[in-house]
Short mmCIF file of C-alpha atoms and ligand atoms in Angstrom, two decimals:
data_model
loop_
_atom_site.label_atom_id
_atom_site.label_comp_id
_atom_site.label_asym_id
_atom_site.label_seq_id
_atom_site.Cartn_x
_atom_site.Cartn_y
_atom_site.Cartn_z
CA UNK A 1 -23.45 -1.94 10.84
CA UNK A 2 -24.03 0.30 7.86
CA UNK A 3 -21.16 1.80 5.40
CA UNK A 4 -19.44 4.95 6.82
CA UNK A 5 -19.20 7.30 3.86
CA UNK A 6 -15.74 8.46 3.46
CA UNK A 7 -17.20 11.84 2.25
CA UNK A 8 -18.71 12.53 5.43
CA UNK A 9 -17.08 11.41 8.47
CA UNK A 10 -14.33 8.91 8.38
CA UNK A 11 -11.70 10.02 10.81
CA UNK A 12 -12.16 8.89 14.40
CA UNK A 13 -11.83 11.85 17.02
CA UNK A 14 -8.35 11.99 18.10
CA UNK A 15 -7.84 11.42 21.77
CA UNK A 16 -4.61 11.22 23.94
CA UNK A 17 -1.40 9.60 22.40
CA UNK A 18 -1.11 6.31 23.27
CA UNK A 19 2.10 4.35 22.97
CA UNK A 20 3.61 2.96 19.61
CA UNK A 21 3.26 -0.56 18.83
CA UNK A 22 6.73 -1.99 19.43
CA UNK A 23 8.54 -2.56 16.10
CA UNK A 24 11.79 -4.00 15.07
CA UNK A 25 14.64 -1.53 14.50
CA UNK A 26 13.65 0.86 17.14
CA UNK A 27 16.97 0.98 18.55
CA UNK A 28 19.15 0.60 15.51
CA UNK A 29 21.82 3.62 15.12
CA UNK A 30 22.74 4.77 11.70
CA UNK A 31 25.82 6.83 10.92
CA UNK A 32 25.60 10.35 10.12
CA UNK A 33 27.88 12.06 7.59
CA UNK A 34 29.84 13.56 10.44
CA UNK A 35 30.55 10.15 11.78
CA UNK A 36 28.22 10.63 14.72
CA UNK A 37 25.69 8.19 15.48
CA UNK A 38 21.92 8.48 15.94
CA UNK A 39 18.83 6.31 16.14
CA UNK A 40 17.20 5.91 12.74
CA UNK A 41 13.86 7.55 12.44
CA UNK A 42 11.88 5.25 9.84
CA UNK A 43 9.55 7.52 8.15
CA UNK A 44 9.04 5.48 4.87
CA UNK A 45 6.19 3.33 6.27
CA UNK A 46 4.14 3.66 2.76
CA UNK A 47 6.82 1.61 1.06
CA UNK A 48 7.62 -0.84 3.73
CA UNK A 49 6.86 -0.69 7.31
CA UNK A 50 9.11 -2.21 9.94
CA UNK A 51 8.00 -5.64 11.03
CA UNK A 52 5.91 -5.49 14.61
CA UNK A 53 7.58 -6.99 17.35
CA UNK A 54 4.82 -9.41 17.88
CA UNK A 55 4.93 -10.68 14.28
CA UNK A 56 8.42 -11.34 14.65
CA UNK A 57 8.01 -13.27 17.92
CA UNK A 58 5.20 -15.27 16.15
CA UNK A 59 7.34 -15.96 13.34
CA UNK A 60 10.36 -16.95 15.44
CA UNK A 61 8.32 -19.35 17.60
CA UNK A 62 6.62 -21.13 14.63
CA UNK A 63 9.92 -21.60 12.33
CA UNK A 64 10.99 -24.79 14.52
CA UNK A 65 7.82 -26.30 13.50
CA UNK A 66 7.81 -25.24 9.91
CA UNK A 67 7.21 -27.98 7.47
CA UNK A 68 5.64 -28.50 4.00
CA UNK A 69 2.04 -27.87 3.66
CA UNK A 70 -1.06 -29.70 2.45
CA UNK A 71 0.73 -32.86 1.11
CA UNK A 72 2.91 -33.69 4.12
CA UNK A 73 1.90 -36.49 5.92
CA UNK A 74 3.93 -35.98 9.17
CA UNK A 75 2.87 -34.16 12.41
CA UNK A 76 4.63 -30.90 11.71
CA UNK A 77 3.39 -31.00 8.07
CA UNK A 78 -0.26 -31.06 9.42
CA UNK A 79 0.37 -28.22 11.95
CA UNK A 80 1.93 -26.17 9.26
CA UNK A 81 -1.29 -27.00 6.91
CA UNK A 82 -3.47 -26.09 9.81
CA UNK A 83 -1.62 -22.76 10.60
CA UNK A 84 -1.63 -21.65 6.96
CA UNK A 85 -5.33 -22.47 6.52
CA UNK A 86 -6.07 -20.60 10.14
CA UNK A 87 -4.12 -17.82 8.48
CA UNK A 88 -6.59 -17.48 5.90
CA UNK A 89 -9.58 -17.21 8.21
CA UNK A 90 -7.53 -14.74 10.14
CA UNK A 91 -7.29 -12.24 7.20
CA UNK A 92 -10.91 -13.06 6.46
CA UNK A 93 -11.85 -11.94 10.01
CA UNK A 94 -9.53 -8.80 9.76
CA UNK A 95 -11.10 -7.70 6.46
CA UNK A 96 -14.59 -8.72 7.72
CA UNK A 97 -15.28 -10.77 4.47
CA UNK A 98 -18.63 -12.39 3.91
CA UNK A 99 -18.68 -16.10 4.32
CA UNK A 100 -18.74 -17.15 0.66
CA UNK A 101 -15.56 -14.78 -0.14
CA UNK A 102 -12.00 -16.40 -0.19
CA UNK A 103 -8.62 -15.41 0.65
CA UNK A 104 -5.85 -16.11 -1.92
CA UNK A 105 -2.30 -15.70 -0.61
CA UNK A 106 0.09 -13.93 -3.33
CA UNK A 107 3.30 -11.87 -2.96
CA UNK A 108 1.76 -8.50 -2.44
CA UNK A 109 -0.77 -6.02 -4.07
CA UNK A 110 0.95 -5.86 -7.45
CA UNK A 111 0.76 -9.42 -7.67
CA UNK A 112 -3.10 -9.68 -6.34
CA UNK A 113 -4.03 -7.13 -8.82
CA UNK A 114 -2.41 -8.87 -11.92
CA UNK A 115 -4.08 -12.24 -10.67
CA UNK A 116 -7.24 -10.48 -10.64
CA UNK A 117 -6.80 -9.08 -14.09
CA UNK A 118 -5.66 -12.47 -15.39
CA UNK A 119 -9.11 -13.81 -14.25
CA UNK A 120 -11.08 -11.06 -15.56
CA UNK A 121 -13.87 -12.24 -18.21
CA UNK A 122 -12.68 -11.47 -21.62
CA UNK A 123 -13.89 -8.10 -22.74
CA UNK A 124 -14.28 -6.72 -19.26
CA UNK A 125 -14.00 -2.93 -19.04
CA UNK A 126 -11.84 -1.76 -16.26
CA UNK A 127 -12.51 1.93 -15.03
CA UNK A 128 -9.39 3.28 -13.10
CA UNK A 129 -8.72 6.57 -12.41
CA UNK A 130 -5.46 7.98 -14.08
CA UNK A 131 -4.18 9.09 -10.38
CA UNK A 132 -3.78 5.47 -9.15
CA UNK A 133 -0.54 3.84 -8.12
CA UNK A 134 1.16 2.07 -10.95
CA UNK A 135 -0.16 -1.34 -9.72
CA UNK A 136 -3.73 -0.45 -9.97
CA UNK A 137 -3.15 1.30 -13.30
CA UNK A 138 -1.21 -1.08 -15.40
CA UNK A 139 -2.20 -4.57 -14.75
CA UNK A 140 -5.34 -4.18 -17.14
CA UNK A 141 -3.41 -3.24 -20.38
CA UNK A 142 -3.56 -6.94 -21.56
CA UNK A 143 -5.21 -8.60 -24.23
CA UNK A 144 -9.00 -9.00 -23.82
CA UNK A 145 -9.39 -6.23 -21.35
CA UNK A 146 -10.65 -2.67 -21.97
CA UNK A 147 -9.04 -0.17 -19.52
CA UNK A 148 -10.82 3.00 -19.32
CA UNK A 149 -8.83 5.68 -17.61
CA UNK A 150 -10.69 8.39 -15.73
CA UNK A 151 -9.00 11.89 -15.46
CA UNK A 152 -7.94 13.22 -12.12
CA UNK A 153 -10.84 14.36 -9.77
CA UNK A 154 -10.04 17.40 -7.69
CA UNK A 155 -12.62 16.30 -5.05
CA UNK A 156 -14.25 13.06 -4.07
CA UNK A 157 -17.65 14.40 -5.33
CA UNK A 158 -15.92 14.83 -8.86
CA UNK A 159 -14.91 11.20 -8.58
CA UNK A 160 -18.27 9.78 -7.96
CA UNK A 161 -19.76 12.04 -10.72
CA UNK A 162 -16.92 11.13 -13.20
CA UNK A 163 -17.49 7.30 -12.78
CA UNK A 164 -20.95 7.81 -12.95
CA UNK A 165 -21.01 9.62 -16.11
CA UNK A 166 -18.36 7.16 -17.60
CA UNK A 167 -20.62 4.02 -16.48
CA UNK A 168 -23.96 5.78 -17.81
CA UNK A 169 -22.67 5.67 -21.47
CA UNK A 170 -20.51 2.52 -21.09
CA UNK A 171 -21.79 -0.56 -23.11
CA UNK A 172 -23.21 -3.61 -21.56
CA UNK A 173 -20.78 -6.48 -20.30
CA UNK A 174 -18.57 -7.26 -17.27
CA UNK A 175 -17.03 -4.28 -15.81
CA UNK A 176 -14.57 -3.65 -12.87
CA UNK A 177 -13.69 -0.55 -11.04
CA UNK A 178 -10.17 -0.50 -9.54
CA UNK A 179 -9.93 2.24 -6.62
CA UNK A 180 -7.35 2.88 -4.13
CA UNK A 181 -8.25 3.32 -0.45
CA UNK A 182 -5.54 5.69 0.56
CA UNK A 183 -3.37 7.28 -1.77
CA UNK A 184 0.57 6.35 -1.40
CA UNK A 185 1.14 9.97 -2.44
CA UNK A 186 -1.06 12.18 -0.45
CA UNK A 187 -2.63 9.75 2.02
CA UNK A 188 -6.00 10.90 0.98
CA UNK A 189 -8.80 8.69 1.60
CA UNK A 190 -11.03 7.79 -1.26
CA UNK A 191 -14.74 7.73 -1.37
CA UNK A 192 -14.72 3.89 -1.74
CA UNK A 193 -18.31 3.23 -0.45
CA UNK A 194 -19.98 5.96 -2.66
CA UNK A 195 -17.90 4.67 -5.68
CA UNK A 196 -18.72 1.13 -5.13
CA UNK A 197 -22.60 2.29 -4.76
CA UNK A 198 -22.39 3.66 -8.32
CA UNK A 199 -20.40 0.79 -9.78
CA UNK A 200 -22.79 -1.89 -8.33
CA UNK A 201 -25.72 0.10 -9.90
CA UNK A 202 -24.42 -0.27 -13.12
CA UNK A 203 -23.46 -3.93 -12.67
CA UNK A 204 -19.77 -3.18 -12.22
CA UNK A 205 -17.86 -4.92 -9.78
CA UNK A 206 -15.11 -3.31 -7.45
CA UNK A 207 -11.53 -4.20 -6.43
CA UNK A 208 -10.17 -1.96 -3.58
CA UNK A 209 -6.35 -1.31 -3.37
CA UNK A 210 -5.94 -1.56 0.27
CA UNK A 211 -2.20 -1.49 0.34
CA UNK A 212 -2.14 1.91 2.15
CA UNK A 213 -5.42 2.01 3.74
CA UNK A 214 -5.38 -1.38 5.66
CA UNK A 215 -2.25 -0.49 7.56
CA UNK A 216 -3.90 2.68 8.82
CA UNK A 217 -7.77 2.00 9.00
CA UNK A 218 -10.43 -0.87 9.73
CA UNK A 219 -11.15 -2.30 6.24
CA UNK A 220 -14.70 -4.03 6.29
CA UNK A 221 -15.46 -5.51 3.10
CA UNK A 222 -19.00 -6.14 4.33
CA UNK A 223 -19.50 -2.46 5.17
CA UNK A 224 -17.59 -0.91 2.12
CA UNK A 225 -19.30 -3.35 -0.32
CA UNK A 226 -16.28 -4.20 -2.31
CA UNK A 227 -15.83 -7.47 -4.39
CA UNK A 228 -12.33 -7.93 -3.89
CA UNK A 229 -9.54 -6.14 -1.69
CA UNK A 230 -5.62 -6.52 -2.50
CA UNK A 231 -3.06 -5.76 0.24
CA UNK A 232 0.68 -6.31 0.94
CA UNK A 233 2.06 -8.05 4.24
CA UNK A 234 5.27 -5.75 4.23
CA UNK A 235 3.47 -2.61 4.31
CA UNK A 236 1.30 -4.09 7.16
CA UNK A 237 4.17 -4.65 9.42
CA UNK A 238 4.74 -8.24 8.00
CA UNK A 239 7.61 -8.09 5.73
CA UNK A 240 7.72 -11.97 4.74
CA UNK A 241 6.76 -11.68 1.22
CA UNK A 242 3.15 -12.42 1.20
CA UNK A 243 0.14 -10.39 0.24
CA UNK A 244 -3.58 -10.91 -0.30
CA UNK A 245 -6.24 -11.07 -2.93
CA UNK A 246 -9.71 -11.43 -0.96
CA UNK A 247 -13.21 -11.63 -2.39
CA UNK A 248 -15.55 -13.32 -4.42
CA UNK A 249 -14.74 -16.72 -5.99
CA UNK A 250 -16.89 -16.92 -8.96
CA UNK A 251 -14.48 -15.27 -11.74
CA UNK A 252 -11.61 -16.64 -10.14
CA UNK A 253 -12.97 -20.06 -10.24
CA UNK A 254 -14.04 -19.88 -13.98
CA UNK A 255 -10.34 -18.37 -14.80
CA UNK A 256 -7.43 -20.24 -15.89
CA UNK A 257 -5.05 -20.77 -13.01
CA UNK A 258 -2.67 -17.94 -12.38
CA UNK A 259 0.51 -20.13 -12.30
CA UNK A 260 0.10 -23.67 -13.68
CA UNK A 261 1.69 -26.26 -11.70
CA UNK A 262 1.44 -28.62 -8.63
CA UNK A 263 -1.03 -27.45 -5.61
CA UNK A 264 -3.69 -25.88 -8.58
CA UNK A 265 -4.09 -29.10 -10.04
CA UNK A 266 -6.25 -31.75 -8.73
CA UNK A 267 -5.59 -34.42 -11.18
CA UNK A 268 -3.20 -34.84 -14.27
CA UNK A 269 -3.69 -37.56 -16.70
CA UNK A 270 -1.41 -38.48 -19.70
CA UNK A 271 -3.84 -40.00 -21.96
CA UNK A 272 -2.32 -40.27 -25.32
CA UNK A 273 0.67 -39.05 -26.61
CA UNK A 274 0.94 -35.43 -26.99
CA UNK A 275 -2.14 -34.78 -24.50
CA UNK A 276 -2.32 -34.08 -20.83
CA UNK A 277 -5.90 -33.73 -19.04
CA UNK A 278 -5.70 -31.58 -15.97
CA UNK A 279 -8.48 -31.01 -13.65
CA UNK A 280 -8.08 -27.84 -11.80
CA UNK A 281 -8.85 -27.14 -8.09
CA UNK A 282 -11.36 -24.65 -7.13
CA UNK A 283 -10.97 -22.10 -4.44
CA UNK A 284 -7.74 -20.17 -3.28
CA UNK A 285 -5.74 -23.44 -4.19
CA UNK A 286 -6.46 -22.80 -7.92
CA UNK A 287 -4.24 -19.73 -8.08
CA UNK A 288 -1.43 -20.67 -5.41
CA UNK A 289 0.64 -23.21 -7.60
CA UNK A 290 3.62 -24.14 -6.30
CA UNK A 291 4.80 -24.37 -2.67
CA UNK A 292 3.19 -21.41 -0.85
CA UNK A 293 4.77 -18.84 1.27
CA UNK A 294 3.65 -20.23 4.48
CA UNK A 295 5.88 -18.10 6.63
CA UNK A 296 4.96 -14.97 4.98
CA UNK A 297 0.97 -15.91 5.11
CA UNK A 298 1.43 -16.85 8.84
CA UNK A 299 3.41 -13.33 9.50
CA UNK A 300 0.50 -11.45 7.67
CA UNK A 301 -2.23 -13.34 9.77
CA UNK A 302 -0.03 -12.41 12.98
CA UNK A 303 -0.13 -8.70 12.02
CA UNK A 304 -3.71 -8.62 11.41
CA UNK A 305 -4.37 -10.19 14.97
CA UNK A 306 -1.93 -7.57 16.36
CA UNK A 307 -3.60 -4.72 14.77
CA UNK A 308 -7.28 -6.02 15.92
CA UNK A 309 -6.17 -6.31 19.25
CA UNK A 310 -4.40 -2.73 19.41
CA UNK A 311 -7.82 -1.38 18.02
CA UNK A 312 -7.79 0.09 14.60
CA UNK A 313 -9.97 2.81 15.64
CA UNK A 314 -7.41 3.63 18.79
CA UNK A 315 -4.42 3.49 16.21
CA UNK A 316 -6.10 5.75 13.86
CA UNK A 317 -6.93 8.45 16.62
CA UNK A 318 -3.25 8.20 17.47
CA UNK A 319 -1.81 8.51 14.10
CA UNK A 320 -4.21 11.48 13.64
CA UNK A 321 -2.61 13.41 16.42
CA UNK A 322 0.99 12.84 15.22
CA UNK A 323 -0.39 13.91 11.47
CA UNK A 324 -2.02 16.95 13.07
CA UNK A 325 1.49 17.62 14.69
CA UNK A 326 3.35 16.98 11.16
CA UNK A 327 0.78 19.12 9.39
CA UNK A 328 1.10 22.07 11.85
CA UNK A 329 4.74 21.81 11.95
CA UNK A 330 5.27 21.82 8.05
CA UNK A 331 2.72 24.91 7.80
CA UNK A 332 5.15 27.02 9.67
CA UNK A 333 7.97 26.35 7.30
CA UNK A 334 8.34 28.92 4.68
CA UNK A 335 8.34 27.29 0.99
CA UNK A 336 7.04 24.00 2.04
CA UNK A 337 4.03 23.08 -0.20
CA UNK A 338 2.11 19.95 0.91
CA UNK A 339 0.40 17.92 -2.09
CA UNK A 340 -3.23 17.49 -2.21
CA UNK A 341 -5.86 16.28 -4.72
CA UNK A 342 -8.88 16.69 -2.60
CA UNK A 343 -7.78 19.85 -0.55
CA UNK A 344 -5.98 20.59 2.67
CA UNK A 345 -8.76 19.41 4.94
CA UNK A 346 -9.40 16.13 3.56
CA UNK A 347 -8.96 13.16 5.52
CA UNK A 348 -5.57 11.30 5.10
CA UNK A 349 -3.68 8.58 6.86
CA UNK A 350 0.04 9.17 7.86
CA UNK A 351 1.39 9.58 4.56
CA UNK A 352 2.22 13.15 3.02
CA UNK A 353 4.26 14.40 0.16
CA UNK A 354 5.60 17.68 0.05
CA UNK A 355 7.96 20.01 -1.99
CA UNK A 356 10.48 22.89 -0.99
CA UNK A 357 10.79 25.79 -2.87
CA UNK A 358 14.20 26.15 -4.04
CA UNK A 359 15.12 22.44 -3.29
CA UNK A 360 15.29 19.41 -5.50
CA UNK A 361 13.28 16.83 -3.50
CA UNK A 362 16.32 14.31 -3.75
CA UNK A 363 18.69 16.73 -2.34
CA UNK A 364 16.28 17.37 0.28
CA UNK A 365 15.77 13.68 1.34
CA UNK A 366 19.60 13.04 1.11
CA UNK A 367 20.09 15.74 3.42
CA UNK A 368 17.58 14.20 6.07
CA UNK A 369 19.29 10.96 5.73
CA UNK A 370 22.84 11.92 5.84
CA UNK A 371 22.75 14.90 8.28
CA UNK A 372 19.71 13.83 10.60
CA UNK A 373 19.47 10.18 10.31
CA UNK A 374 15.90 10.23 9.02
CA UNK A 375 14.58 7.76 5.99
CA UNK A 376 11.93 9.24 3.79
CA UNK A 377 11.76 8.92 0.14
CA UNK A 378 11.59 11.07 -2.99
CA UNK A 379 10.73 10.49 -6.29
CA UNK A 380 7.23 10.10 -8.13
CA UNK A 381 6.35 7.32 -5.83
CA UNK A 382 5.27 4.77 -8.61
CA UNK A 383 2.27 7.31 -9.39
CA UNK A 384 3.85 9.30 -12.16
CA UNK A 385 0.55 10.64 -13.51
CA UNK A 386 -0.68 11.90 -10.26
CA UNK A 387 2.68 13.38 -8.89
CA UNK A 388 3.25 14.99 -12.04
CA UNK A 389 -0.31 16.72 -12.03
CA UNK A 390 0.11 17.68 -8.61
CA UNK A 391 3.59 19.22 -9.12
CA UNK A 392 2.02 21.02 -12.12
CA UNK A 393 4.45 19.67 -14.30
CA UNK A 394 4.03 19.00 -17.86
CA UNK A 395 5.78 16.08 -18.04
CA UNK A 396 9.55 16.81 -18.15
CA UNK A 397 9.96 14.76 -14.49
CA UNK A 398 12.21 11.73 -14.34
CA UNK A 399 10.19 8.77 -15.43
CA UNK A 400 12.18 5.98 -13.80
CA UNK A 401 10.04 4.53 -10.68
CA UNK A 402 12.11 4.45 -7.42
CA UNK A 403 15.23 5.89 -8.94
CA UNK A 404 14.77 9.58 -10.36
CA UNK A 405 17.54 11.35 -11.69
CA UNK A 406 17.89 14.49 -9.45
CA UNK A 407 18.55 17.63 -11.25
CA UNK A 408 21.51 19.55 -9.31
CA UNK A 409 20.74 20.66 -6.04
CA UNK A 410 18.92 24.18 -6.18
CA UNK A 411 17.01 23.63 -9.13
CA UNK A 412 13.19 23.55 -9.52
CA UNK A 413 11.79 20.35 -7.81
CA UNK A 414 10.72 17.59 -10.51
CA UNK A 415 9.61 15.22 -7.78
CA UNK A 416 8.54 15.20 -4.20
CA UNK A 417 9.75 14.24 -0.63
CA UNK A 418 7.18 11.76 1.06
CA UNK A 419 7.24 11.19 4.65
CA UNK A 420 5.00 8.26 5.99
CA UNK A 421 4.71 6.68 9.38
CA UNK A 422 2.20 4.29 11.32
CA UNK A 423 1.60 2.34 14.65
CA UNK A 424 5.43 2.07 15.37
CA UNK A 425 6.29 5.62 15.07
CA UNK A 426 6.97 7.37 18.17
CA UNK A 427 6.43 11.21 18.58
CA UNK A 428 10.05 12.03 18.82
CA UNK A 429 10.47 10.88 15.01
CA UNK A 430 7.90 13.41 14.00
CA UNK A 431 9.62 16.24 16.14
CA UNK A 432 12.83 15.52 14.89
CA UNK A 433 11.68 15.26 11.38
CA UNK A 434 10.19 18.79 11.76
CA UNK A 435 13.03 20.19 13.32
CA UNK A 436 15.24 19.00 10.69
CA UNK A 437 13.17 20.56 8.03
CA UNK A 438 13.14 23.73 9.89
CA UNK A 439 16.85 23.78 9.95
CA UNK A 440 17.49 22.53 6.43
CA UNK A 441 15.12 25.49 5.33
CA UNK A 442 16.20 28.03 7.70
CA UNK A 443 20.10 27.42 7.53
CA UNK A 444 20.40 25.24 4.34
CA UNK A 445 22.56 21.81 4.45
CA UNK A 446 25.60 21.63 6.25
CA UNK A 447 27.16 19.52 3.31
CA UNK A 448 27.85 19.45 -0.13
CA UNK A 449 25.89 16.88 -2.29
CA UNK A 450 26.67 15.50 -5.67
CA UNK A 451 24.62 13.04 -7.94
CA UNK A 452 26.01 9.39 -8.15
CA UNK A 453 24.06 6.70 -10.02
CA UNK A 454 20.84 8.66 -9.99
CA UNK A 455 20.80 9.53 -6.26
CA UNK A 456 22.29 12.58 -4.32
CA UNK A 457 25.03 11.62 -1.99
CA UNK A 458 27.04 13.65 0.34
CA UNK A 459 30.25 15.36 -0.99
CA UNK A 460 32.34 17.07 1.58
CA UNK A 461 31.69 19.71 4.35
CA UNK A 462 30.40 23.20 3.12
N1 PLP B 1 -0.81 -0.07 -4.34
C1 PLP B 1 -0.45 1.09 -3.56
C2 PLP B 1 -1.50 2.22 -3.17
C3 PLP B 1 0.57 1.04 -3.07
O1 PLP B 1 1.26 2.21 -2.34
C4 PLP B 1 1.75 0.25 -3.55
C5 PLP B 1 3.19 0.11 -3.05
O2 PLP B 1 3.56 1.14 -2.64
C6 PLP B 1 1.09 -0.96 -4.13
C7 PLP B 1 0.04 -0.91 -4.57
C8 PLP B 1 2.07 -2.18 -4.62
O3 PLP B 1 2.32 -2.73 -3.40
P1 PLP B 1 3.50 -3.81 -3.58
O4 PLP B 1 4.78 -3.14 -3.96
O5 PLP B 1 3.38 -4.51 -2.32
O6 PLP B 1 2.69 -5.03 -4.42
#
C-alpha cells in the first residue's frame, strides 16, 4: 500500500453510526449543583480516555496469573514474560512496524520523547513547530541538542514549505523532526507523510507524536515512513500507566540506557576498587531498566487488539458523524468561535476547542460540569504557544499548565474550552453537550461561580 497524504484525502467517508465501544464508567452518575444526579458525560478523551471494557476484562483475567517477568523461574513468571513480550508484538502489529523496528515500553508519550531526546547523537538538530504540545516541544532543550523552533504554519502546505526552507539552509549532521499526528487543541491532522518525505530527503529522521492520532486513526509506520512513534496507553483506552516508543533501534542501541539499573544491564563486574564494568543490553531492554509495567503494557496491547478488531476505519467514520453533529451544532450558537490552525474544513479527529464571546472558559466548563454533568477541559492544554496564538493573545494568558487562573466570570477569555470524544462516546453525550451549550449561551448560568484555588466553583443559586 502507498502512503495516504493527509493533505489530500485522509478522512474515511461517514457511514451509518454504529454503537460505541463499551467503556467503563458509562453508567456512573454524578451530582449536579442542584443535588440531582445524572449520568456523567465524559468529553475529555484527549486528556485521558475511559478504559475499554475489553481492556478491563483482559486485565482482570490476567491479574491472578501476574508474576515477575524475565528472570523468574516459576510457571507464572514465564507466562507473564510471554504475555509481556507478546504485548510488544501486538503493538508492533497495531503500528504496522517494519520487521527491524522495536517497541520500547515507557510511561507515556512524554516519557517516550524524553527517552528519544536522551538517545540522540550529540549535536542533533531537532526541528519542531512551535505549535506542538509541550511534550513534543520541550524534551530537546537539553545539553548537546540544537532545537530549531519553526513558526506556526496556517496550512499544511505552509508547514511543508517551512520545513523545506529550514532544512535547505541547515548544516550537515544528524537531524530529527518531531511532529504531531493530530493536534490536542484543534484535533487537526498534520501532513505527516509529506513532512516525513521532506525530512528524509534532507537526511533528517522523524518521530511522530501519535498521542492524539492513534486513538482515532490507523497509524502505519510503514506507510507514513516515520522513524519512531510515541503514544500513551491512557489516551488509548488503557489507563494502566504504560506508553510506547516504537521505531528504529540503531540510535537507541548506541545510547546510554535511559535509566541505569537491573534489566538494562547484561553483566556487571566489580573488578578493582572504585570501578564497575557494565555491559548493557541492546534492544528494548536497554531502556527498560527496573521491573517493567507488565500490566500496563498488557492493557495497552489489549486496547490495540480491541481497536483493530473494531476496525479503525469504521471507528473513524463513526467519529466523523459525531464530529459533524458537534460542529454543526456549535456553528448555530451565537458567539461560539471554534479554534483552528488550518481552517474550518481541514480534517480533524474528535477534539475541538472553542471560546464563547463574553465568557471565561473556566466559568463555562465549570457550568457544564456543575449544571449539566458534562466533563470537558479548559485552559491552554499544555500547548501554550499554539493556544495563545489562536486566541490572538499577546501573552497575558495564564502560564501554568492544567490549572489556569480564571479571570472573573464575564471577562474576555484568556483560555479555551476543549471538548473531545472517541470510540466510547454515545451520540447522546454530544446532543447533551450541545443542548447545554445552547442553554448556557442563551439563558446564562443558573448558578453563581467564584474562583477558588485557581478553579471556578459554584457559589449559590442566582
Ligand atoms: N502529545 C500530545 C499531542 C498530547 O496531547 C499529550 C497529552 O495530552 C502528550 C503528548 C503527552 O502525553 P502523556 O501525558 O501521556 O505523556
